[in-house]
PDB file of C-alpha atoms in Angstrom:
ATOM      1  CA  MET P  11     -40.748  20.062  19.141  1.00 72.00           C
ATOM      2  CA  SER P  12     -40.212  21.867  15.844  1.00 84.00           C
ATOM      3  CA  VAL P  13     -40.390  21.467  12.020  1.00 90.00           C
ATOM      4  CA  ASN P  14     -37.176  22.173  10.082  1.00 92.00           C
ATOM      5  CA  ILE P  15     -37.384  22.626   6.396  1.00 92.00           C
ATOM      6  CA  ARG P  16     -34.444  22.707   3.994  1.00 93.00           C
ATOM      7  CA  ILE P  17     -34.887  24.156   0.544  1.00 87.00           C
ATOM      8  CA  MET P  18     -31.858  22.799  -1.605  1.00 84.00           C
ATOM      9  CA  GLN P  19     -31.056  24.748  -4.615  1.00 74.00           C
ATOM     10  CA  LYS P  20     -29.829  22.917  -7.651  1.00 71.00           C
ATOM     11  CA  GLY P  21     -28.464  23.729 -10.909  1.00 61.00           C
ATOM     12  CA  PHE P  22     -28.939  27.281 -12.126  1.00 60.00           C
ATOM     13  CA  PHE P  23     -30.000  28.623  -8.845  1.00 53.00           C
ATOM     14  CA  ARG P  24     -26.709  27.657  -7.124  1.00 53.00           C
ATOM     15  CA  ARG P  25     -25.026  30.351  -9.066  1.00 64.00           C
ATOM     16  CA  LYS P  26     -27.085  33.290  -7.454  1.00 68.00           C
ATOM     17  CA  LYS P  27     -26.228  33.564  -3.848  1.00 69.00           C
ATOM     18  CA  PHE P  28     -29.232  34.298  -1.884  1.00 75.00           C
ATOM     19  CA  ILE P  29     -28.938  36.569   1.303  1.00 79.00           C
ATOM     20  CA  ILE P  30     -31.523  36.731   3.888  1.00 85.00           C
ATOM     21  CA  ASP P  31     -32.190  40.482   3.006  1.00 86.00           C
ATOM     22  CA  ASP P  32     -33.635  39.180  -0.243  1.00 83.00           C
ATOM     23  CA  LEU P  33     -35.856  36.668   1.340  1.00 83.00           C
ATOM     24  CA  VAL P  34     -37.168  39.068   4.066  1.00 86.00           C
ATOM     25  CA  LYS P  35     -38.159  41.458   1.327  1.00 86.00           C
ATOM     26  CA  LEU P  36     -39.983  38.608  -0.584  1.00 84.00           C
ATOM     27  CA  SER P  37     -41.898  37.597   2.494  1.00 85.00           C
ATOM     28  CA  HIS P  38     -43.780  40.819   3.260  1.00 85.00           C
ATOM     29  CA  LEU P  39     -43.662  39.759   6.974  1.00 89.00           C
ATOM     30  CA  SER P  40     -42.292  41.763   9.994  1.00 91.00           C
ATOM     31  CA  PHE P  41     -38.700  40.490  11.040  1.00 92.00           C
ATOM     32  CA  GLY P  42     -36.238  40.702  13.648  1.00 93.00           C
ATOM     33  CA  VAL P  43     -33.389  38.702  15.562  1.00 94.00           C
ATOM     34  CA  MET P  44     -33.255  37.366  19.085  1.00 90.00           C
ATOM     35  CA  ASP P  45     -30.881  38.555  21.670  1.00 91.00           C
ATOM     36  CA  ASP P  46     -29.006  36.501  24.230  1.00 91.00           C
ATOM     37  CA  ASN P  47     -32.041  36.520  26.526  1.00 91.00           C
ATOM     38  CA  CYS P  48     -34.368  35.427  23.572  1.00 84.00           C
ATOM     39  CA  GLN P  49     -36.011  38.741  23.343  1.00 89.00           C
ATOM     40  CA  LEU P  50     -36.885  39.962  19.901  1.00 88.00           C
ATOM     41  CA  ILE P  51     -35.045  42.977  18.420  1.00 92.00           C
ATOM     42  CA  PRO P  52     -37.482  44.225  15.746  1.00 91.00           C
ATOM     43  CA  ASN P  53     -36.290  45.393  12.341  1.00 92.00           C
ATOM     44  CA  GLN P  54     -32.838  43.910  12.414  1.00 93.00           C
ATOM     45  CA  ILE P  55     -31.551  41.111  10.065  1.00 92.00           C
ATOM     46  CA  GLY P  56     -28.872  38.652  11.211  1.00 91.00           C
ATOM     47  CA  ASN P  57     -27.619  35.201  10.303  1.00 91.00           C
ATOM     48  CA  HIS P  58     -30.785  33.677  12.058  1.00 92.00           C
ATOM     49  CA  THR P  59     -33.597  35.984  11.302  1.00 93.00           C
ATOM     50  CA  ILE P  60     -37.352  35.642  12.724  1.00 92.00           C
ATOM     51  CA  LEU P  61     -40.103  36.336  10.314  1.00 92.00           C
ATOM     52  CA  PHE P  62     -43.561  36.836  11.899  1.00 90.00           C
ATOM     53  CA  ASP P  63     -46.853  38.494  11.383  1.00 87.00           C
ATOM     54  CA  HIS P  64     -47.129  41.434  13.820  1.00 81.00           C
ATOM     55  CA  LYS P  65     -50.488  40.307  14.926  1.00 82.00           C
ATOM     56  CA  TYR P  66     -49.314  37.184  16.150  1.00 74.00           C
ATOM     57  CA  LEU P  67     -45.990  37.956  18.095  1.00 67.00           C
ATOM     58  CA  GLN P  68     -45.733  34.429  19.766  1.00 73.00           C
ATOM     59  CA  ARG P  69     -45.502  32.720  16.451  1.00 78.00           C
ATOM     60  CA  GLY P  70     -42.516  33.171  13.891  1.00 86.00           C
ATOM     61  CA  ILE P  71     -40.372  31.267  11.399  1.00 90.00           C
ATOM     62  CA  GLU P  72     -36.594  31.265  11.996  1.00 91.00           C
ATOM     63  CA  ILE P  73     -34.961  31.625   8.588  1.00 93.00           C
ATOM     64  CA  TYR P  74     -31.183  31.175   7.758  1.00 92.00           C
ATOM     65  CA  ILE P  75     -28.957  30.146   4.884  1.00 89.00           C
ATOM     66  CA  GLN P  76     -26.573  27.242   5.169  1.00 89.00           C
ATOM     67  CA  ASN P  77     -24.077  26.632   2.257  1.00 83.00           C
ATOM     68  CA  HIS P  78     -26.696  27.638  -0.641  1.00 79.00           C
ATOM     69  CA  ASP P  79     -29.625  25.939   1.118  1.00 86.00           C
ATOM     70  CA  ILE P  80     -32.433  28.034   2.543  1.00 88.00           C
ATOM     71  CA  CYS P  81     -33.425  26.644   6.083  1.00 92.00           C
ATOM     72  CA  LEU P  82     -36.643  27.391   7.990  1.00 92.00           C
ATOM     73  CA  ASN P  83     -37.404  26.363  11.516  1.00 92.00           C
ATOM     74  CA  LEU P  84     -40.896  26.525  13.076  1.00 89.00           C
ATOM     75  CA  SER P  85     -41.078  25.841  16.864  1.00 81.00           C
ATOM     76  CA  LEU P  86     -44.327  24.141  17.878  1.00 77.00           C
ATOM     77  CA  PRO P  87     -45.915  24.589  21.271  1.00 69.00           C
ATOM     78  CA  THR P  88     -45.700  21.439  23.447  1.00 52.00           C
TER      79      THR P  88
END
């Protein structure tokens, strides 16, 4: 089970193309990407980047950009 959030940019903000680097810097969180075996590769930014607090490695937010929308995905334990 997960929670998916899509932040749609309208009007003025559509002119500026956000990149994940900008969003990672704004968050002040640790970041990384997942490899093919779902292991974290820290300090790398990819199309689907994980933001997390280094104190809580098991919890993180996946962030990606689709068209001009910012998408967040939070997996919940079941």
